CSV table of C-alpha atoms in Angstrom, one decimal:
chain,number,residue,atom,x,y,z
A,1,MET,CA,-9.3,14.8,10.1
A,2,ASP,CA,-9.3,18.5,9.2
A,3,GLU,CA,-7.2,20.0,6.5
A,4,THR,CA,-4.3,20.9,8.8
A,5,GLN,CA,-4.2,17.4,10.2
A,6,LEU,CA,-4.4,15.9,6.7
A,7,ALA,CA,-1.5,18.2,5.5
A,8,ALA,CA,0.6,17.2,8.5
A,9,ALA,CA,0.0,13.5,8.0
A,10,LEU,CA,0.8,13.8,4.3
A,11,LYS,CA,4.0,15.7,4.8
A,12,SER,CA,5.3,13.6,7.7
A,13,GLY,CA,5.4,10.3,5.8
A,14,ASP,CA,4.9,8.6,9.2
A,15,PRO,CA,3.1,5.2,8.7
A,16,ALA,CA,0.6,5.7,11.5
A,17,ALA,CA,-0.2,9.3,10.4
A,18,PHE,CA,-0.6,8.2,6.8
A,19,GLU,CA,-2.9,5.3,7.9
A,20,ALA,CA,-5.1,7.9,9.7
A,21,LEU,CA,-5.1,9.9,6.5
A,22,VAL,CA,-6.1,6.8,4.5
A,23,ARG,CA,-8.9,6.0,6.9
A,24,SER,CA,-10.1,9.6,6.7
A,25,GLU,CA,-10.1,10.0,3.0
A,26,ALA,CA,-10.5,6.4,1.5
A,27,GLY,CA,-14.3,6.6,1.5
A,28,ARG,CA,-14.4,9.8,-0.6
A,29,LEU,CA,-11.7,8.6,-3.0
A,30,LEU,CA,-13.5,5.2,-3.4
A,31,ALA,CA,-16.7,7.1,-4.2
A,32,VAL,CA,-14.8,9.0,-6.9
A,33,THR,CA,-13.2,5.9,-8.5
A,34,ARG,CA,-16.5,4.0,-8.4
A,35,ARG,CA,-18.1,6.9,-10.4
A,36,ILE,CA,-15.6,6.4,-13.2
A,37,LEU,CA,-15.1,2.6,-13.1
A,38,ALA,CA,-18.2,0.4,-13.0
A,39,ASN,CA,-16.3,-2.6,-11.5
A,40,GLU,CA,-15.8,-2.5,-7.7
A,41,GLU,CA,-12.4,-4.3,-7.8
A,42,ASP,CA,-11.1,-1.8,-10.4
A,43,ALA,CA,-12.4,1.1,-8.2
A,44,ARG,CA,-10.6,-0.3,-5.2
A,45,ASP,CA,-7.4,-0.8,-7.2
A,46,ALA,CA,-7.5,2.7,-8.5
A,47,THR,CA,-8.1,4.0,-5.0
A,48,GLN,CA,-5.1,2.1,-3.8
A,49,GLU,CA,-3.0,3.4,-6.7
A,50,ALA,CA,-4.1,7.0,-5.9
A,51,PHE,CA,-2.8,6.7,-2.3
A,52,ILE,CA,0.5,5.2,-3.5
A,53,SER,CA,0.9,8.1,-6.0
A,54,ALA,CA,0.0,10.6,-3.3
A,55,PHE,CA,2.5,9.1,-0.9
A,56,LYS,CA,5.3,9.1,-3.5
A,57,ALA,CA,4.4,12.7,-4.5
A,58,ARG,CA,3.9,14.0,-1.0
A,59,ASN,CA,6.9,16.3,-1.2
A,60,GLN,CA,5.4,17.9,-4.3
A,61,PHE,CA,2.2,19.0,-2.5
A,62,SER,CA,2.6,22.7,-2.4
A,63,GLY,CA,-0.3,23.5,0.0
A,64,GLU,CA,-1.9,25.8,-2.6
A,65,SER,CA,-4.9,23.6,-2.7
A,66,LYS,CA,-6.6,21.5,0.0
A,67,VAL,CA,-5.2,18.0,0.6
A,68,SER,CA,-8.7,16.6,-0.1
A,69,THR,CA,-8.9,18.4,-3.5
A,70,TRP,CA,-5.3,17.2,-4.4
A,71,LEU,CA,-6.2,13.6,-3.5
A,72,HIS,CA,-9.5,13.9,-5.4
A,73,ARG,CA,-7.6,14.9,-8.6
A,74,ILE,CA,-5.1,12.0,-8.1
A,75,ALA,CA,-7.9,9.5,-7.7
A,76,VAL,CA,-9.7,10.8,-10.9
A,77,ASN,CA,-6.4,10.4,-12.8
A,78,ALA,CA,-5.8,6.9,-11.4
A,79,ALA,CA,-9.3,5.8,-12.3
A,80,LEU,CA,-9.0,7.3,-15.8
A,81,SER,CA,-5.7,5.7,-16.4
A,82,LYS,CA,-7.3,2.3,-15.5
A,83,LEU,CA,-10.2,3.0,-17.7
A,84,ARG,CA,-8.0,3.8,-20.7
A,85,SER,CA,-6.1,0.5,-20.2
A,86,GLN,CA,-9.3,-1.4,-20.5
A,87,LYS,CA,-10.8,-2.6,-23.7
A,88,ARG,CA,-13.2,0.1,-24.9
A,89,ARG,CA,-16.7,-0.6,-26.0
A,90,PRO,CA,-17.2,0.5,-29.6
A,91,GLU,CA,-18.7,4.0,-29.6
A,92,GLU,CA,-22.5,3.8,-30.2
A,93,SER,CA,-24.6,6.5,-31.6
A,94,ILE,CA,-26.5,8.7,-29.2
A,95,GLU,CA,-28.9,10.1,-31.7
A,96,ASP,CA,-31.7,7.7,-30.9
A,97,LEU,CA,-31.7,8.9,-27.3
A,98,LEU,CA,-32.1,12.6,-28.2
A,99,PRO,CA,-35.5,14.3,-28.3
A,100,ARG,CA,-37.2,14.5,-31.7
A,101,PHE,CA,-38.9,17.6,-33.2
A,102,LEU,CA,-41.5,18.4,-35.8
A,103,PRO,CA,-40.5,20.5,-38.8
A,104,ASN,CA,-41.9,23.6,-37.0
A,105,GLY,CA,-39.5,23.1,-34.1
A,106,HIS,CA,-42.1,21.8,-31.6
A,107,TYR,CA,-41.4,18.5,-29.7
A,108,ALA,CA,-42.6,15.5,-31.7
A,109,ARG,CA,-44.5,14.3,-28.6
A,110,PRO,CA,-45.8,15.8,-25.3
A,111,TYR,CA,-43.9,15.4,-22.1
A,112,ALA,CA,-45.6,14.4,-18.8
A,113,ALA,CA,-44.2,15.4,-15.4
A,114,TRP,CA,-42.4,12.7,-13.5
A,115,ALA,CA,-44.4,11.1,-10.8
A,116,GLU,CA,-42.0,11.5,-7.9
A,117,PRO,CA,-39.4,14.0,-7.0
A,118,VAL,CA,-35.9,12.7,-7.8
A,119,ASP,CA,-34.5,13.3,-4.4
A,120,GLU,CA,-37.2,11.1,-2.9
A,121,ALA,CA,-36.8,8.4,-5.4
A,122,LEU,CA,-33.0,8.3,-4.9
A,123,ALA,CA,-33.5,7.7,-1.2
A,124,ARG,CA,-34.2,4.1,-2.3
A,125,LYS,CA,-31.1,2.1,-2.9
A,126,GLU,CA,-32.5,0.3,-5.9
A,127,THR,CA,-33.2,3.7,-7.6
A,128,ALA,CA,-29.7,5.0,-7.0
A,129,ARG,CA,-28.4,1.7,-8.5
A,130,LEU,CA,-30.7,2.0,-11.5
A,131,VAL,CA,-29.4,5.5,-12.2
A,132,ARG,CA,-25.8,4.3,-11.9
A,133,ASP,CA,-26.5,1.4,-14.3
A,134,THR,CA,-28.3,3.7,-16.7
A,135,ILE,CA,-25.3,6.1,-16.8
A,136,ASP,CA,-23.1,3.1,-17.6
A,137,LYS,CA,-25.3,2.5,-20.7
A,138,LEU,CA,-24.4,5.8,-22.3
A,139,PRO,CA,-21.9,5.8,-25.2
A,140,GLU,CA,-18.4,6.1,-23.8
A,141,SER,CA,-17.4,9.6,-24.7
A,142,PHE,CA,-20.7,11.0,-23.5
A,143,ARG,CA,-20.6,9.0,-20.3
A,144,MET,CA,-17.1,10.3,-19.5
A,145,ALA,CA,-18.2,14.0,-20.0
A,146,LEU,CA,-21.1,13.4,-17.6
A,147,LEU,CA,-19.0,11.6,-15.1
A,148,LEU,CA,-16.3,14.2,-15.0
A,149,ARG,CA,-18.5,17.3,-15.0
A,150,ASP,CA,-21.7,16.4,-13.2
A,151,ILE,CA,-20.5,13.6,-10.9
A,152,ALA,CA,-16.8,14.0,-10.2
A,153,GLY,CA,-17.2,17.8,-10.2
A,154,LEU,CA,-14.4,18.8,-12.6
A,155,SER,CA,-14.6,22.1,-14.4
A,156,THR,CA,-15.1,22.1,-18.2
A,157,ALA,CA,-11.5,23.0,-18.7
A,158,GLU,CA,-10.3,20.3,-16.4
A,159,ALA,CA,-12.5,17.7,-18.0
A,160,ALA,CA,-11.3,18.8,-21.5
A,161,GLU,CA,-7.7,18.5,-20.4
A,162,THR,CA,-8.3,15.1,-18.8
A,163,LEU,CA,-10.1,13.7,-21.9
A,164,GLY,CA,-7.7,15.3,-24.3
A,165,THR,CA,-10.4,17.3,-26.1
A,166,THR,CA,-11.7,20.9,-26.3
A,167,PRO,CA,-13.9,22.6,-23.8
A,168,ASN,CA,-16.6,23.0,-26.5
A,169,ALA,CA,-16.6,19.3,-27.2
A,170,VAL,CA,-17.0,18.6,-23.4
A,171,LYS,CA,-19.9,21.0,-23.3
A,172,LEU,CA,-21.6,19.4,-26.3
A,173,ARG,CA,-21.1,15.9,-25.0
A,174,LEU,CA,-22.3,16.8,-21.5
A,175,HIS,CA,-25.5,18.3,-22.9
A,176,ARG,CA,-26.2,15.3,-25.1
A,177,ALA,CA,-25.3,12.9,-22.3
A,178,ARG,CA,-27.9,14.7,-20.0
A,179,LEU,CA,-30.5,14.5,-22.8
A,180,ALA,CA,-29.9,10.9,-23.4
A,181,LEU,CA,-29.9,10.0,-19.7
A,182,ARG,CA,-33.2,11.9,-19.3
A,183,THR,CA,-34.7,9.7,-22.1
A,184,LEU,CA,-33.4,6.5,-20.5
A,185,LEU,CA,-34.6,7.4,-17.0
A,186,GLU,CA,-38.0,8.6,-18.2
A,187,PRO,CA,-39.8,5.2,-18.2
A,188,HIS,CA,-38.5,4.6,-14.6
A,189,PHE,CA,-39.5,8.0,-13.2
A,190,GLY,CA,-43.1,7.8,-14.2
A,191,GLY,CA,-43.3,9.9,-17.3
A,192,ALA,CA,-44.4,8.8,-20.7
A,193,PRO,CA,-42.3,5.9,-22.1
A,194,ALA,CA,-39.5,7.0,-24.4
B,1,MET,CA,-37.7,30.6,-30.0
B,2,THR,CA,-38.9,27.1,-30.7
B,3,CYS,CA,-38.8,24.0,-28.4
B,4,ARG,CA,-35.9,22.7,-30.5
B,5,GLU,CA,-33.9,25.9,-29.8
B,6,MET,CA,-34.9,25.9,-26.2
B,7,THR,CA,-33.5,22.3,-25.9
B,8,GLU,CA,-30.3,23.4,-27.6
B,9,PHE,CA,-29.8,26.2,-25.1
B,10,LEU,CA,-30.7,24.1,-22.0
B,11,ARG,CA,-27.2,23.4,-20.8
B,12,GLU,CA,-26.1,27.0,-21.1
B,13,PHE,CA,-29.3,28.0,-19.2
B,14,VAL,CA,-28.8,25.5,-16.4
B,15,ASP,CA,-25.1,26.3,-16.1
B,16,GLY,CA,-25.8,30.0,-16.1
B,17,GLU,CA,-24.0,30.7,-19.3
B,18,LEU,CA,-26.8,32.2,-21.5
B,19,PRO,CA,-26.2,35.7,-22.8
B,20,PRO,CA,-28.9,38.1,-21.4
B,21,GLU,CA,-30.6,38.6,-24.8
B,22,VAL,CA,-30.9,34.8,-25.4
B,23,LYS,CA,-32.1,34.2,-21.8
B,24,LEU,CA,-34.9,36.7,-22.4
B,25,GLU,CA,-36.1,34.7,-25.4
B,26,PHE,CA,-35.6,31.5,-23.5
B,27,ASP,CA,-37.7,32.7,-20.6
B,28,THR,CA,-40.4,34.1,-22.9
B,29,HIS,CA,-40.7,30.7,-24.7
B,30,VAL,CA,-40.8,28.6,-21.5
B,31,ALA,CA,-43.4,31.0,-20.0
B,32,LYS,CA,-45.9,30.0,-22.7
B,33,CYS,CA,-44.8,26.3,-23.4
B,34,GLN,CA,-45.9,23.6,-20.9
B,35,ASP,CA,-43.9,20.9,-22.7
B,36,CYS,CA,-40.7,23.0,-22.3
B,37,VAL,CA,-41.5,23.6,-18.6
B,38,VAL,CA,-41.7,19.8,-18.1
B,39,PHE,CA,-38.6,19.2,-20.2
B,40,LEU,CA,-36.6,21.8,-18.4
B,41,GLU,CA,-37.7,20.3,-15.0
B,42,GLN,CA,-36.7,16.8,-16.2
B,43,TYR,CA,-33.3,18.0,-17.5
B,44,ARG,CA,-32.6,19.5,-14.0
B,45,ALA,CA,-33.9,16.3,-12.3
B,46,THR,CA,-31.6,14.2,-14.5
B,47,ILE,CA,-28.5,16.2,-13.3
B,48,GLN,CA,-29.8,15.8,-9.7
B,49,ALA,CA,-30.2,12.1,-10.3
B,50,SER,CA,-26.6,11.7,-11.6
B,51,GLN,CA,-25.2,13.6,-8.6
B,52,GLY,CA,-27.4,11.9,-6.1
B,53,ALA,CA,-26.8,8.3,-7.3
B,54,PHE,CA,-23.3,8.1,-6.0
B,55,GLY,CA,-23.2,8.3,-2.2
B,56,VAL,CA,-20.0,8.5,-0.3
B,57,PRO,CA,-19.5,5.2,1.5
B,58,HIS,CA,-19.5,5.7,5.3
B,59,ASP,CA,-17.6,2.5,6.0
B,60,VAL,CA,-14.3,2.1,4.3
B,61,PRO,CA,-13.7,-1.6,3.6
B,62,GLU,CA,-11.1,-2.7,6.1
B,63,GLU,CA,-9.4,-5.0,3.5
B,64,LEU,CA,-8.9,-1.9,1.3
B,65,VAL,CA,-7.2,0.0,4.1
B,66,SER,CA,-5.0,-3.1,4.8
B,67,ALA,CA,-4.2,-3.4,1.1
B,68,ILE,CA,-3.2,0.2,0.8
B,69,MET,CA,-1.0,0.1,3.9
B,70,LYS,CA,0.7,-3.1,2.7
B,71,ALA,CA,1.3,-1.5,-0.8
B,72,LEU,CA,2.7,1.6,0.9
B,73,GLU,CA,5.1,-0.4,2.9
B,74,GLN,CA,6.4,-2.0,-0.3
B,75,ALA,CA,6.6,1.4,-1.9
B,76,ARG,CA,8.8,2.9,0.8
């Protein structure tokens, strides 16, 4: 469905039209909720809740943004709401996963180039799963900054608002999350072991 | 600029937020430091890995569509 058809289906409230909208957009929304919630059942629940919220709020859709963008935002919020309701893991330190330096500011060890380009490695399903599982190992606040910025595609301001923190805190957490993820991926991508 | 400072500025560099005078120092350091060339490459590859690890499912599970439509019926 194109944007005009999506908007018409949303506004009409007609069951058949809305089902067509669900079939058109559910894959993208499920991808978004899977990025935030590690558990498949939770991701499906959040996707369902997102469509219910969208249906109830359909008269509030102003048409200023695309329907797909509006639905994306609703799905992110549904997934975050579910995440907040779950028992949180205690926040672990990220310091051990950050690069180390000598007193003169040089790296404490040399770095070897990774053996295979990432896009080629990701073509294998097991590598994509390994990356997802590795992201899940990051301490919670850093994982969320990475998920919202690099994966769900929110702006720094949107991620800060969603997480109830400042843009600068999001930037710092995002940077540290990327550094930590690099360390965790390094042994799998063929560089020197971390 | 040292490797430590280069690492601190990586996010701003990759996200295109470095002020020109700092970017000049950044570029100068990377041009002569092989470790930083590799580290910068891996930082970019890590972002690429995050973004590429979550594909959009082509097939929407039929039971999910049914569950959504059933829930919508109840919500009307």
